PDB file of N, CA, C and O in Angstrom:
ATOM      1  N   MET A   9       6.189 -10.945 -14.142  1.00 78.00           N
ATOM      2  CA  MET A   9       4.960 -10.984 -13.307  1.00 78.00           C
ATOM      3  C   MET A   9       4.178  -9.676 -13.492  1.00 78.00           C
ATOM      4  O   MET A   9       4.751  -8.637 -13.840  1.00 78.00           O
ATOM      5  N   ARG A  10       2.894  -9.892 -13.427  1.00 84.00           N
ATOM      6  CA  ARG A  10       1.903  -8.748 -13.614  1.00 84.00           C
ATOM      7  C   ARG A  10       0.868  -8.928 -12.682  1.00 84.00           C
ATOM      8  O   ARG A  10       0.318 -10.029 -12.290  1.00 84.00           O
ATOM      9  N   LEU A  11       0.471  -7.747 -12.028  1.00 88.00           N
ATOM     10  CA  LEU A  11      -0.807  -7.716 -11.113  1.00 88.00           C
ATOM     11  C   LEU A  11      -1.904  -7.232 -11.921  1.00 88.00           C
ATOM     12  O   LEU A  11      -1.793  -6.157 -12.628  1.00 88.00           O
ATOM     13  N   VAL A  12      -3.074  -7.835 -11.836  1.00 89.00           N
ATOM     14  CA  VAL A  12      -4.291  -7.458 -12.515  1.00 89.00           C
ATOM     15  C   VAL A  12      -5.330  -7.123 -11.428  1.00 89.00           C
ATOM     16  O   VAL A  12      -5.629  -7.959 -10.621  1.00 89.00           O
ATOM     17  N   LYS A  13      -5.603  -5.832 -11.402  1.00 92.00           N
ATOM     18  CA  LYS A  13      -6.589  -5.368 -10.449  1.00 92.00           C
ATOM     19  C   LYS A  13      -7.886  -5.858 -10.775  1.00 92.00           C
ATOM     20  O   LYS A  13      -8.467  -5.728 -11.881  1.00 92.00           O
ATOM     21  N   LEU A  14      -8.694  -6.522  -9.828  1.00 92.00           N
ATOM     22  CA  LEU A  14      -9.978  -7.037 -10.068  1.00 92.00           C
ATOM     23  C   LEU A  14     -11.024  -6.288  -9.404  1.00 92.00           C
ATOM     24  O   LEU A  14     -10.810  -5.791  -8.389  1.00 92.00           O
ATOM     25  N   PRO A  15     -12.249  -6.259  -9.915  1.00 92.00           N
ATOM     26  CA  PRO A  15     -13.352  -5.623  -9.261  1.00 92.00           C
ATOM     27  C   PRO A  15     -13.741  -6.506  -8.025  1.00 92.00           C
ATOM     28  O   PRO A  15     -13.607  -7.663  -8.100  1.00 92.00           O
ATOM     29  N   HIS A  16     -14.088  -5.880  -7.034  1.00 87.00           N
ATOM     30  CA  HIS A  16     -14.694  -6.590  -5.742  1.00 87.00           C
ATOM     31  C   HIS A  16     -15.787  -6.038  -5.149  1.00 87.00           C
ATOM     32  O   HIS A  16     -16.123  -6.583  -4.015  1.00 87.00           O
ATOM     33  N   GLY A  17     -16.578  -5.121  -5.713  1.00 85.00           N
ATOM     34  CA  GLY A  17     -17.639  -4.677  -5.272  1.00 85.00           C
ATOM     35  C   GLY A  17     -17.320  -3.954  -3.898  1.00 85.00           C
ATOM     36  O   GLY A  17     -16.300  -3.122  -3.867  1.00 85.00           O
ATOM     37  N   ASN A  18     -18.124  -3.974  -2.901  1.00 87.00           N
ATOM     38  CA  ASN A  18     -17.865  -3.258  -1.679  1.00 87.00           C
ATOM     39  C   ASN A  18     -17.372  -4.236  -0.529  1.00 87.00           C
ATOM     40  O   ASN A  18     -17.661  -4.002   0.602  1.00 87.00           O
ATOM     41  N   ARG A  19     -16.678  -5.249  -0.904  1.00 91.00           N
ATOM     42  CA  ARG A  19     -16.194  -6.158   0.128  1.00 91.00           C
ATOM     43  C   ARG A  19     -15.103  -5.466   0.952  1.00 91.00           C
ATOM     44  O   ARG A  19     -14.259  -4.684   0.413  1.00 91.00           O
ATOM     45  N   THR A  20     -15.102  -5.902   2.177  1.00 93.00           N
ATOM     46  CA  THR A  20     -14.040  -5.346   3.209  1.00 93.00           C
ATOM     47  C   THR A  20     -12.824  -6.109   2.968  1.00 93.00           C
ATOM     48  O   THR A  20     -12.796  -7.111   2.366  1.00 93.00           O
ATOM     49  N   PRO A  21     -11.760  -5.508   3.515  1.00 92.00           N
ATOM     50  CA  PRO A  21     -10.425  -6.202   3.484  1.00 92.00           C
ATOM     51  C   PRO A  21     -10.430  -7.597   3.968  1.00 92.00           C
ATOM     52  O   PRO A  21      -9.933  -8.539   3.556  1.00 92.00           O
ATOM     53  N   GLN A  22     -11.283  -7.695   5.145  1.00 94.00           N
ATOM     54  CA  GLN A  22     -11.356  -9.042   5.797  1.00 94.00           C
ATOM     55  C   GLN A  22     -12.109 -10.032   4.782  1.00 94.00           C
ATOM     56  O   GLN A  22     -11.678 -11.198   4.711  1.00 94.00           O
ATOM     57  N   GLU A  23     -13.192  -9.493   4.326  1.00 94.00           N
ATOM     58  CA  GLU A  23     -13.914 -10.304   3.270  1.00 94.00           C
ATOM     59  C   GLU A  23     -12.962 -10.746   2.072  1.00 94.00           C
ATOM     60  O   GLU A  23     -12.996 -11.935   1.646  1.00 94.00           O
ATOM     61  N   LEU A  24     -12.150  -9.904   1.649  1.00 94.00           N
ATOM     62  CA  LEU A  24     -11.320 -10.189   0.554  1.00 94.00           C
ATOM     63  C   LEU A  24     -10.168 -11.138   0.909  1.00 94.00           C
ATOM     64  O   LEU A  24      -9.900 -12.089   0.194  1.00 94.00           O
ATOM     65  N   ASP A  25      -9.637 -11.089   2.220  1.00 94.00           N
ATOM     66  CA  ASP A  25      -8.700 -11.979   2.729  1.00 94.00           C
ATOM     67  C   ASP A  25      -9.345 -13.472   2.727  1.00 94.00           C
ATOM     68  O   ASP A  25      -8.718 -14.441   2.349  1.00 94.00           O
ATOM     69  N   ALA A  26     -10.583 -13.593   3.136  1.00 95.00           N
ATOM     70  CA  ALA A  26     -11.148 -14.824   3.084  1.00 95.00           C
ATOM     71  C   ALA A  26     -11.561 -15.328   1.716  1.00 95.00           C
ATOM     72  O   ALA A  26     -11.537 -16.607   1.551  1.00 95.00           O
ATOM     73  N   LEU A  27     -11.880 -14.494   0.828  1.00 93.00           N
ATOM     74  CA  LEU A  27     -12.175 -14.805  -0.510  1.00 93.00           C
ATOM     75  C   LEU A  27     -10.924 -15.380  -1.305  1.00 93.00           C
ATOM     76  O   LEU A  27     -11.008 -16.145  -2.211  1.00 93.00           O
ATOM     77  N   CYS A  28      -9.747 -14.835  -1.112  1.00 95.00           N
ATOM     78  CA  CYS A  28      -8.478 -15.129  -1.922  1.00 95.00           C
ATOM     79  C   CYS A  28      -8.256 -16.553  -1.975  1.00 95.00           C
ATOM     80  O   CYS A  28      -8.096 -17.045  -3.162  1.00 95.00           O
ATOM     81  N   PRO A  29      -8.166 -17.410  -0.983  1.00 96.00           N
ATOM     82  CA  PRO A  29      -7.834 -18.866  -1.220  1.00 96.00           C
ATOM     83  C   PRO A  29      -8.931 -19.602  -1.864  1.00 96.00           C
ATOM     84  O   PRO A  29      -8.704 -20.421  -2.791  1.00 96.00           O
ATOM     85  N   VAL A  30     -10.116 -19.158  -1.729  1.00 94.00           N
ATOM     86  CA  VAL A  30     -11.385 -19.893  -2.245  1.00 94.00           C
ATOM     87  C   VAL A  30     -11.292 -19.561  -3.796  1.00 94.00           C
ATOM     88  O   VAL A  30     -11.555 -20.446  -4.567  1.00 94.00           O
ATOM     89  N   PHE A  31     -11.050 -18.333  -4.010  1.00 93.00           N
ATOM     90  CA  PHE A  31     -11.063 -17.952  -5.418  1.00 93.00           C
ATOM     91  C   PHE A  31      -9.844 -18.498  -6.199  1.00 93.00           C
ATOM     92  O   PHE A  31     -10.093 -19.067  -7.341  1.00 93.00           O
ATOM     93  N   ARG A  32      -8.752 -18.579  -5.590  1.00 95.00           N
ATOM     94  CA  ARG A  32      -7.606 -19.120  -6.318  1.00 95.00           C
ATOM     95  C   ARG A  32      -7.860 -20.642  -6.418  1.00 95.00           C
ATOM     96  O   ARG A  32      -7.467 -21.115  -7.651  1.00 95.00           O
ATOM     97  N   ASP A  33      -8.560 -21.360  -5.601  1.00 97.00           N
ATOM     98  CA  ASP A  33      -8.813 -22.779  -5.773  1.00 97.00           C
ATOM     99  C   ASP A  33      -9.874 -22.898  -6.937  1.00 97.00           C
ATOM    100  O   ASP A  33      -9.780 -23.828  -7.714  1.00 97.00           O
ATOM    101  N   ARG A  34     -10.815 -22.013  -7.063  1.00 96.00           N
ATOM    102  CA  ARG A  34     -11.740 -22.061  -8.100  1.00 96.00           C
ATOM    103  C   ARG A  34     -11.055 -21.807  -9.460  1.00 96.00           C
ATOM    104  O   ARG A  34     -11.491 -22.558 -10.454  1.00 96.00           O
ATOM    105  N   ILE A  35     -10.144 -20.940  -9.537  1.00 95.00           N
ATOM    106  CA  ILE A  35      -9.447 -20.742 -10.807  1.00 95.00           C
ATOM    107  C   ILE A  35      -8.683 -21.922 -11.227  1.00 95.00           C
ATOM    108  O   ILE A  35      -8.615 -22.354 -12.302  1.00 95.00           O
ATOM    109  N   LEU A  36      -7.975 -22.432 -10.204  1.00 95.00           N
ATOM    110  CA  LEU A  36      -7.240 -23.867 -10.519  1.00 95.00           C
ATOM    111  C   LEU A  36      -8.133 -24.877 -10.973  1.00 95.00           C
ATOM    112  O   LEU A  36      -7.934 -25.577 -12.069  1.00 95.00           O
ATOM    113  N   ASN A  37      -9.263 -25.161 -10.298  1.00 97.00           N
ATOM    114  CA  ASN A  37     -10.129 -26.205 -10.634  1.00 97.00           C
ATOM    115  C   ASN A  37     -10.975 -25.934 -11.888  1.00 97.00           C
ATOM    116  O   ASN A  37     -11.116 -26.967 -12.671  1.00 97.00           O
ATOM    117  N   ASP A  38     -11.496 -24.872 -11.981  1.00 96.00           N
ATOM    118  CA  ASP A  38     -12.437 -24.518 -13.261  1.00 96.00           C
ATOM    119  C   ASP A  38     -11.684 -24.102 -14.443  1.00 96.00           C
ATOM    120  O   ASP A  38     -12.039 -24.410 -15.560  1.00 96.00           O
ATOM    121  N   LEU A  39     -10.577 -23.292 -14.298  1.00 93.00           N
ATOM    122  CA  LEU A  39      -9.946 -22.780 -15.477  1.00 93.00           C
ATOM    123  C   LEU A  39      -8.475 -23.360 -15.697  1.00 93.00           C
ATOM    124  O   LEU A  39      -7.831 -23.105 -16.623  1.00 93.00           O
ATOM    125  N   HIS A  40      -8.157 -24.255 -14.803  1.00 91.00           N
ATOM    126  CA  HIS A  40      -6.908 -25.033 -14.937  1.00 91.00           C
ATOM    127  C   HIS A  40      -5.587 -24.038 -14.995  1.00 91.00           C
ATOM    128  O   HIS A  40      -4.766 -24.205 -15.835  1.00 91.00           O
ATOM    129  N   ALA A  41      -5.719 -23.012 -14.199  1.00 90.00           N
ATOM    130  CA  ALA A  41      -4.550 -22.062 -14.150  1.00 90.00           C
ATOM    131  C   ALA A  41      -4.099 -21.902 -12.692  1.00 90.00           C
ATOM    132  O   ALA A  41      -5.053 -21.771 -11.864  1.00 90.00           O
ATOM    133  N   GLU A  42      -2.941 -21.919 -12.483  1.00 90.00           N
ATOM    134  CA  GLU A  42      -2.405 -21.654 -11.111  1.00 90.00           C
ATOM    135  C   GLU A  42      -1.920 -20.174 -10.955  1.00 90.00           C
ATOM    136  O   GLU A  42      -0.914 -19.780 -11.706  1.00 90.00           O
ATOM    137  N   VAL A  43      -2.581 -19.460 -10.257  1.00 91.00           N
ATOM    138  CA  VAL A  43      -2.320 -18.035 -10.170  1.00 91.00           C
ATOM    139  C   VAL A  43      -2.417 -17.734  -8.567  1.00 91.00           C
ATOM    140  O   VAL A  43      -2.883 -18.428  -7.749  1.00 91.00           O
ATOM    141  N   ALA A  44      -1.947 -16.563  -8.265  1.00 93.00           N
ATOM    142  CA  ALA A  44      -1.990 -16.132  -6.841  1.00 93.00           C
ATOM    143  C   ALA A  44      -3.183 -14.995  -6.946  1.00 93.00           C
ATOM    144  O   ALA A  44      -3.182 -14.173  -7.752  1.00 93.00           O
ATOM    145  N   VAL A  45      -4.005 -15.117  -5.874  1.00 95.00           N
ATOM    146  CA  VAL A  45      -5.037 -14.097  -5.587  1.00 95.00           C
ATOM    147  C   VAL A  45      -4.686 -13.487  -4.339  1.00 95.00           C
ATOM    148  O   VAL A  45      -4.458 -14.059  -3.229  1.00 95.00           O
ATOM    149  N   THR A  46      -4.615 -12.206  -4.253  1.00 94.00           N
ATOM    150  CA  THR A  46      -4.269 -11.408  -3.083  1.00 94.00           C
ATOM    151  C   THR A  46      -4.938 -10.138  -2.961  1.00 94.00           C
ATOM    152  O   THR A  46      -5.449  -9.561  -3.921  1.00 94.00           O
ATOM    153  N   GLN A  47      -5.142  -9.528  -1.667  1.00 94.00           N
ATOM    154  CA  GLN A  47      -5.734  -8.356  -1.569  1.00 94.00           C
ATOM    155  C   GLN A  47      -4.613  -7.392  -0.860  1.00 94.00           C
ATOM    156  O   GLN A  47      -3.732  -7.934   0.069  1.00 94.00           O
ATOM    157  N   PHE A  48      -4.492  -6.133  -1.296  1.00 92.00           N
ATOM    158  CA  PHE A  48      -3.595  -5.239  -0.671  1.00 92.00           C
ATOM    159  C   PHE A  48      -4.350  -3.828  -0.656  1.00 92.00           C
ATOM    160  O   PHE A  48      -4.905  -3.397  -1.646  1.00 92.00           O
ATOM    161  N   ASP A  49      -4.252  -3.363   0.559  1.00 91.00           N
ATOM    162  CA  ASP A  49      -4.831  -1.916   0.837  1.00 91.00           C
ATOM    163  C   ASP A  49      -6.394  -1.901   0.350  1.00 91.00           C
ATOM    164  O   ASP A  49      -6.781  -0.950  -0.245  1.00 91.00           O
ATOM    165  N   GLY A  50      -7.081  -2.985   0.508  1.00 91.00           N
ATOM    166  CA  GLY A  50      -8.467  -3.046   0.105  1.00 91.00           C
ATOM    167  C   GLY A  50      -8.903  -3.324  -1.313  1.00 91.00           C
ATOM    168  O   GLY A  50      -9.886  -3.072  -1.741  1.00 91.00           O
ATOM    169  N   GLU A  51      -7.700  -3.652  -2.101  1.00 93.00           N
ATOM    170  CA  GLU A  51      -7.868  -3.877  -3.512  1.00 93.00           C
ATOM    171  C   GLU A  51      -7.638  -5.425  -3.711  1.00 93.00           C
ATOM    172  O   GLU A  51      -6.789  -5.936  -3.155  1.00 93.00           O
ATOM    173  N   LEU A  52      -8.313  -6.021  -4.661  1.00 94.00           N
ATOM    174  CA  LEU A  52      -8.147  -7.382  -5.041  1.00 94.00           C
ATOM    175  C   LEU A  52      -7.294  -7.542  -6.299  1.00 94.00           C
ATOM    176  O   LEU A  52      -7.566  -6.753  -7.265  1.00 94.00           O
ATOM    177  N   TYR A  53      -6.305  -8.415  -6.307  1.00 95.00           N
ATOM    178  CA  TYR A  53      -5.459  -8.567  -7.359  1.00 95.00           C
ATOM    179  C   TYR A  53      -5.190 -10.080  -7.796  1.00 95.00           C
ATOM    180  O   TYR A  53      -5.167 -10.863  -6.839  1.00 95.00           O
ATOM    181  N   LEU A  54      -5.027 -10.245  -9.027  1.00 92.00           N
ATOM    182  CA  LEU A  54      -4.658 -11.543  -9.497  1.00 92.00           C
ATOM    183  C   LEU A  54      -3.266 -11.424  -9.979  1.00 92.00           C
ATOM    184  O   LEU A  54      -2.836 -10.468 -10.773  1.00 92.00           O
ATOM    185  N   ARG A  55      -2.306 -12.202  -9.420  1.00 90.00           N
ATOM    186  CA  ARG A  55      -0.871 -12.148  -9.838  1.00 90.00           C
ATOM    187  C   ARG A  55      -0.510 -13.123 -10.948  1.00 90.00           C
ATOM    188  O   ARG A  55      -0.793 -14.402 -10.669  1.00 90.00           O
ATOM    189  N   LEU A  56      -0.124 -12.733 -11.925  1.00 85.00           N
ATOM    190  CA  LEU A  56       0.119 -13.621 -13.131  1.00 85.00           C
ATOM    191  C   LEU A  56       1.672 -13.676 -13.300  1.00 85.00           C
ATOM    192  O   LEU A  56       2.438 -12.614 -13.294  1.00 85.00           O
ATOM    193  N   THR A  57       2.131 -14.853 -13.355  1.00 85.00           N
ATOM    194  CA  THR A  57       3.548 -15.019 -13.704  1.00 85.00           C
ATOM    195  C   THR A  57       3.679 -16.152 -14.825  1.00 85.00           C
ATOM    196  O   THR A  57       2.837 -16.918 -15.004  1.00 85.00           O
ATOM    197  N   ALA A  58       4.869 -16.084 -15.577  1.00 84.00           N
ATOM    198  CA  ALA A  58       4.955 -16.954 -16.579  1.00 84.00           C
ATOM    199  C   ALA A  58       6.414 -17.574 -16.497  1.00 84.00           C
ATOM    200  O   ALA A  58       7.375 -16.860 -16.146  1.00 84.00           O
ATOM    201  N   HIS A  59       6.586 -18.848 -16.890  1.00 87.00           N
ATOM    202  CA  HIS A  59       7.879 -19.473 -16.958  1.00 87.00           C
ATOM    203  C   HIS A  59       8.260 -19.616 -18.480  1.00 87.00           C
ATOM    204  O   HIS A  59       7.554 -19.263 -19.278  1.00 87.00           O
ATOM    205  N   ALA A  60       9.483 -20.097 -18.660  1.00 89.00           N
ATOM    206  CA  ALA A  60      10.087 -20.002 -20.023  1.00 89.00           C
ATOM    207  C   ALA A  60       9.279 -20.921 -20.902  1.00 89.00           C
ATOM    208  O   ALA A  60       9.169 -20.777 -22.152  1.00 89.00           O
ATOM    209  N   TYR A  61       8.477 -21.953 -20.358  1.00 89.00           N
ATOM    210  CA  TYR A  61       7.729 -22.831 -21.144  1.00 89.00           C
ATOM    211  C   TYR A  61       6.202 -22.310 -21.569  1.00 89.00           C
ATOM    212  O   TYR A  61       5.556 -22.933 -22.361  1.00 89.00           O
ATOM    213  N   VAL A  62       5.997 -21.200 -21.089  1.00 87.00           N
ATOM    214  CA  VAL A  62       4.638 -20.642 -21.231  1.00 87.00           C
ATOM    215  C   VAL A  62       4.738 -19.760 -22.580  1.00 87.00           C
ATOM    216  O   VAL A  62       5.628 -18.902 -22.680  1.00 87.00           O
ATOM    217  N   THR A  63       3.907 -20.071 -23.490  1.00 89.00           N
ATOM    218  CA  THR A  63       3.939 -19.329 -24.742  1.00 89.00           C
ATOM    219  C   THR A  63       3.094 -18.070 -24.810  1.00 89.00           C
ATOM    220  O   THR A  63       2.269 -17.917 -23.875  1.00 89.00           O
ATOM    221  N   ALA A  64       3.397 -17.249 -25.678  1.00 87.00           N
ATOM    222  CA  ALA A  64       2.651 -16.037 -25.783  1.00 87.00           C
ATOM    223  C   ALA A  64       1.104 -16.330 -26.164  1.00 87.00           C
ATOM    224  O   ALA A  64       0.321 -15.553 -25.679  1.00 87.00           O
ATOM    225  N   ASP A  65       0.926 -17.288 -26.941  1.00 91.00           N
ATOM    226  CA  ASP A  65      -0.406 -17.727 -27.145  1.00 91.00           C
ATOM    227  C   ASP A  65      -1.181 -18.142 -25.959  1.00 91.00           C
ATOM    228  O   ASP A  65      -2.433 -17.810 -25.924  1.00 91.00           O
ATOM    229  N   ALA A  66      -0.529 -18.896 -25.093  1.00 88.00           N
ATOM    230  CA  ALA A  66      -1.093 -19.304 -23.908  1.00 88.00           C
ATOM    231  C   ALA A  66      -1.584 -18.060 -22.981  1.00 88.00           C
ATOM    232  O   ALA A  66      -2.700 -18.053 -22.454  1.00 88.00           O
ATOM    233  N   ILE A  67      -0.683 -17.148 -22.941  1.00 85.00           N
ATOM    234  CA  ILE A  67      -1.019 -16.016 -22.106  1.00 85.00           C
ATOM    235  C   ILE A  67      -2.124 -15.210 -22.818  1.00 85.00           C
ATOM    236  O   ILE A  67      -3.047 -14.574 -22.074  1.00 85.00           O
ATOM    237  N   ASP A  68      -2.178 -15.054 -24.151  1.00 88.00           N
ATOM    238  CA  ASP A  68      -3.252 -14.300 -24.844  1.00 88.00           C
ATOM    239  C   ASP A  68      -4.554 -15.096 -24.577  1.00 88.00           C
ATOM    240  O   ASP A  68      -5.538 -14.406 -24.402  1.00 88.00           O
ATOM    241  N   ARG A  69      -4.567 -16.435 -24.763  1.00 89.00           N
ATOM    242  CA  ARG A  69      -5.726 -17.085 -24.390  1.00 89.00           C
ATOM    243  C   ARG A  69      -6.331 -16.894 -23.003  1.00 89.00           C
ATOM    244  O   ARG A  69      -7.581 -16.808 -22.870  1.00 89.00           O
ATOM    245  N   PHE A  70      -5.447 -16.983 -22.078  1.00 87.00           N
ATOM    246  CA  PHE A  70      -5.876 -16.790 -20.704  1.00 87.00           C
ATOM    247  C   PHE A  70      -6.505 -15.357 -20.491  1.00 87.00           C
ATOM    248  O   PHE A  70      -7.534 -15.278 -19.934  1.00 87.00           O
ATOM    249  N   ALA A  71      -5.799 -14.453 -21.191  1.00 86.00           N
ATOM    250  CA  ALA A  71      -6.328 -13.123 -20.939  1.00 86.00           C
ATOM    251  C   ALA A  71      -7.679 -12.854 -21.641  1.00 86.00           C
ATOM    252  O   ALA A  71      -8.572 -12.178 -21.079  1.00 86.00           O
ATOM    253  N   GLU A  72      -7.908 -13.556 -22.800  1.00 91.00           N
ATOM    254  CA  GLU A  72      -9.089 -13.342 -23.611  1.00 91.00           C
ATOM    255  C   GLU A  72     -10.199 -14.134 -22.932  1.00 91.00           C
ATOM    256  O   GLU A  72     -11.312 -13.719 -23.048  1.00 91.00           O
ATOM    257  N   GLN A  73      -9.943 -15.359 -22.488  1.00 91.00           N
ATOM    258  CA  GLN A  73     -10.930 -16.213 -21.991  1.00 91.00           C
ATOM    259  C   GLN A  73     -11.249 -16.230 -20.482  1.00 91.00           C
ATOM    260  O   GLN A  73     -12.328 -16.114 -20.200  1.00 91.00           O
ATOM    261  N   SER A  74     -10.041 -16.210 -19.876  1.00 92.00           N
ATOM    262  CA  SER A  74     -10.266 -16.525 -18.360  1.00 92.00           C
ATOM    263  C   SER A  74     -10.559 -15.192 -17.544  1.00 92.00           C
ATOM    264  O   SER A  74     -11.327 -15.268 -16.583  1.00 92.00           O
ATOM    265  N   ILE A  75      -9.953 -14.139 -17.964  1.00 90.00           N
ATOM    266  CA  ILE A  75     -10.139 -12.816 -17.148  1.00 90.00           C
ATOM    267  C   ILE A  75     -11.577 -12.447 -17.145  1.00 90.00           C
ATOM    268  O   ILE A  75     -12.158 -12.231 -16.178  1.00 90.00           O
ATOM    269  N   PRO A  76     -12.294 -12.521 -18.331  1.00 93.00           N
ATOM    270  CA  PRO A  76     -13.673 -12.178 -18.277  1.00 93.00           C
ATOM    271  C   PRO A  76     -14.436 -13.044 -17.494  1.00 93.00           C
ATOM    272  O   PRO A  76     -15.477 -12.677 -16.806  1.00 93.00           O
ATOM    273  N   THR A  77     -14.161 -14.449 -17.421  1.00 95.00           N
ATOM    274  CA  THR A  77     -14.805 -15.380 -16.622  1.00 95.00           C
ATOM    275  C   THR A  77     -14.548 -15.047 -15.070  1.00 95.00           C
ATOM    276  O   THR A  77     -15.477 -15.006 -14.296  1.00 95.00           O
ATOM    277  N   ILE A  78     -13.389 -14.655 -14.721  1.00 93.00           N
ATOM    278  CA  ILE A  78     -13.086 -14.322 -13.344  1.00 93.00           C
ATOM    279  C   ILE A  78     -13.874 -13.055 -12.966  1.00 93.00           C
ATOM    280  O   ILE A  78     -14.413 -13.015 -11.773  1.00 93.00           O
ATOM    281  N   VAL A  79     -13.794 -12.135 -13.861  1.00 91.00           N
ATOM    282  CA  VAL A  79     -14.617 -10.837 -13.481  1.00 91.00           C
ATOM    283  C   VAL A  79     -16.032 -11.137 -13.301  1.00 91.00           C
ATOM    284  O   VAL A  79     -16.748 -10.582 -12.376  1.00 91.00           O
ATOM    285  N   GLY A  80     -16.539 -12.002 -14.120  1.00 93.00           N
ATOM    286  CA  GLY A  80     -18.061 -12.302 -13.986  1.00 93.00           C
ATOM    287  C   GLY A  80     -18.291 -13.054 -12.673  1.00 93.00           C
ATOM    288  O   GLY A  80     -19.334 -12.820 -12.131  1.00 93.00           O
ATOM    289  N   TRP A  81     -17.397 -13.952 -12.236  1.00 92.00           N
ATOM    290  CA  TRP A  81     -17.551 -14.544 -10.998  1.00 92.00           C
ATOM    291  C   TRP A  81     -17.622 -13.552  -9.824  1.00 92.00           C
ATOM    292  O   TRP A  81     -18.442 -13.745  -8.806  1.00 92.00           O
ATOM    293  N   LEU A  82     -16.697 -12.515  -9.937  1.00 89.00           N
ATOM    294  CA  LEU A  82     -16.788 -11.593  -8.874  1.00 89.00           C
ATOM    295  C   LEU A  82     -18.011 -10.742  -8.789  1.00 89.00           C
ATOM    296  O   LEU A  82     -18.352 -10.354  -7.804  1.00 89.00           O
ATOM    297  N   ARG A  83     -18.532 -10.522  -9.944  1.00 88.00           N
ATOM    298  CA  ARG A  83     -19.567  -9.555 -10.068  1.00 88.00           C
ATOM    299  C   ARG A  83     -20.940 -10.297  -9.700  1.00 88.00           C
ATOM    300  O   ARG A  83     -21.977  -9.855  -9.412  1.00 88.00           O
ATOM    301  N   GLY A  84     -20.738 -11.717  -9.802  1.00 80.00           N
ATOM    302  CA  GLY A  84     -21.791 -12.705  -9.430  1.00 80.00           C
ATOM    303  C   GLY A  84     -23.068 -12.529  -9.714  1.00 80.00           C
ATOM    304  O   GLY A  84     -24.099 -12.892  -9.417  1.00 80.00           O
TER     305      GLY A  84
END
Protein backbone atom coordinates (compact mmCIF):
# COMPACT_ATOMS: atom_id res chain seq x y z
CA MET A 1 0.00 0.00 0.00
CA ARG A 2 1.18 3.51 -0.77
CA LEU A 3 -0.28 6.93 -0.02
CA VAL A 4 0.27 9.56 -2.69
CA LYS A 5 -0.15 13.11 -1.42
CA LEU A 6 -2.13 15.18 -3.91
CA PRO A 7 -2.30 18.94 -4.38
CA HIS A 8 -5.60 20.39 -3.26
CA GLY A 9 -5.25 24.14 -3.49
CA ASN A 10 -6.75 25.96 -0.56
CA ARG A 11 -9.66 23.60 -0.02
CA THR A 12 -10.85 23.19 3.56
CA PRO A 13 -11.00 19.77 5.24
CA GLN A 14 -14.78 19.86 4.80
CA GLU A 15 -14.43 20.55 1.08
CA LEU A 16 -11.91 17.73 0.81
CA ASP A 17 -14.28 15.34 2.59
CA ALA A 18 -16.98 16.16 0.05
CA LEU A 19 -14.52 15.86 -2.85
CA CYS A 20 -13.21 12.39 -1.94
CA PRO A 21 -16.14 10.20 -3.08
CA VAL A 22 -16.75 12.29 -6.20
CA PHE A 23 -13.11 12.12 -7.15
CA ARG A 24 -12.88 8.37 -6.43
CA ASP A 25 -15.83 7.81 -8.78
CA ARG A 26 -14.26 9.97 -11.50
CA ILE A 27 -11.03 7.97 -11.30
CA LEU A 28 -12.99 4.73 -11.54
CA ASN A 29 -15.15 5.89 -14.46
CA ASP A 30 -12.57 7.83 -16.47
CA LEU A 31 -9.33 6.00 -15.69
CA HIS A 32 -10.73 2.56 -14.89
CA ALA A 33 -8.79 2.32 -11.63
CA GLU A 34 -10.23 1.48 -8.26
CA VAL A 35 -8.47 3.57 -5.63
CA ALA A 36 -9.28 5.16 -2.31
CA VAL A 37 -9.24 8.94 -2.00
CA THR A 38 -9.09 10.32 1.50
CA GLN A 39 -8.19 13.42 3.42
CA PHE A 40 -6.35 13.47 6.71
CA ASP A 41 -5.37 16.51 8.69
CA GLY A 42 -6.21 18.82 5.81
CA GLU A 43 -4.20 16.90 3.20
CA LEU A 44 -5.60 14.93 0.27
CA TYR A 45 -4.28 11.43 -0.44
CA LEU A 46 -4.71 8.75 -3.06
CA ARG A 47 -4.29 5.28 -1.55
CA LEU A 48 -2.83 2.75 -3.95
CA THR A 49 -2.85 -0.95 -3.26
CA ALA A 50 -1.90 -3.86 -5.45
CA HIS A 51 -2.87 -7.51 -5.45
CA ALA A 52 -0.85 -10.48 -6.63
CA TYR A 53 -2.31 -10.25 -10.14
CA VAL A 54 -1.25 -6.62 -10.66
CA THR A 55 1.93 -6.41 -12.69
CA ALA A 56 4.78 -3.96 -12.23
CA ASP A 57 4.07 -2.68 -15.75
CA ALA A 58 0.48 -1.87 -14.79
CA ILE A 59 1.68 0.08 -11.76
CA ASP A 60 4.22 1.97 -13.86
CA ARG A 61 1.56 2.80 -16.47
CA PHE A 62 -0.79 4.10 -13.79
CA ALA A 63 1.95 6.25 -12.27
CA GLU A 64 3.06 7.65 -15.63
CA GLN A 65 -0.37 8.26 -17.16
CA SER A 66 -3.01 8.53 -14.46
CA ILE A 67 -1.26 10.49 -11.72
CA PRO A 68 -0.59 13.50 -14.00
CA THR A 69 -4.22 13.37 -15.16
CA ILE A 70 -5.48 13.31 -11.57
CA VAL A 71 -3.23 16.21 -10.57
CA GLY A 72 -4.49 18.16 -13.59
CA TRP A 73 -8.09 17.60 -12.52
CA LEU A 74 -7.31 18.93 -9.06
CA ARG A 75 -5.60 22.00 -10.38
CA GLY A 76 -8.56 22.42 -12.71
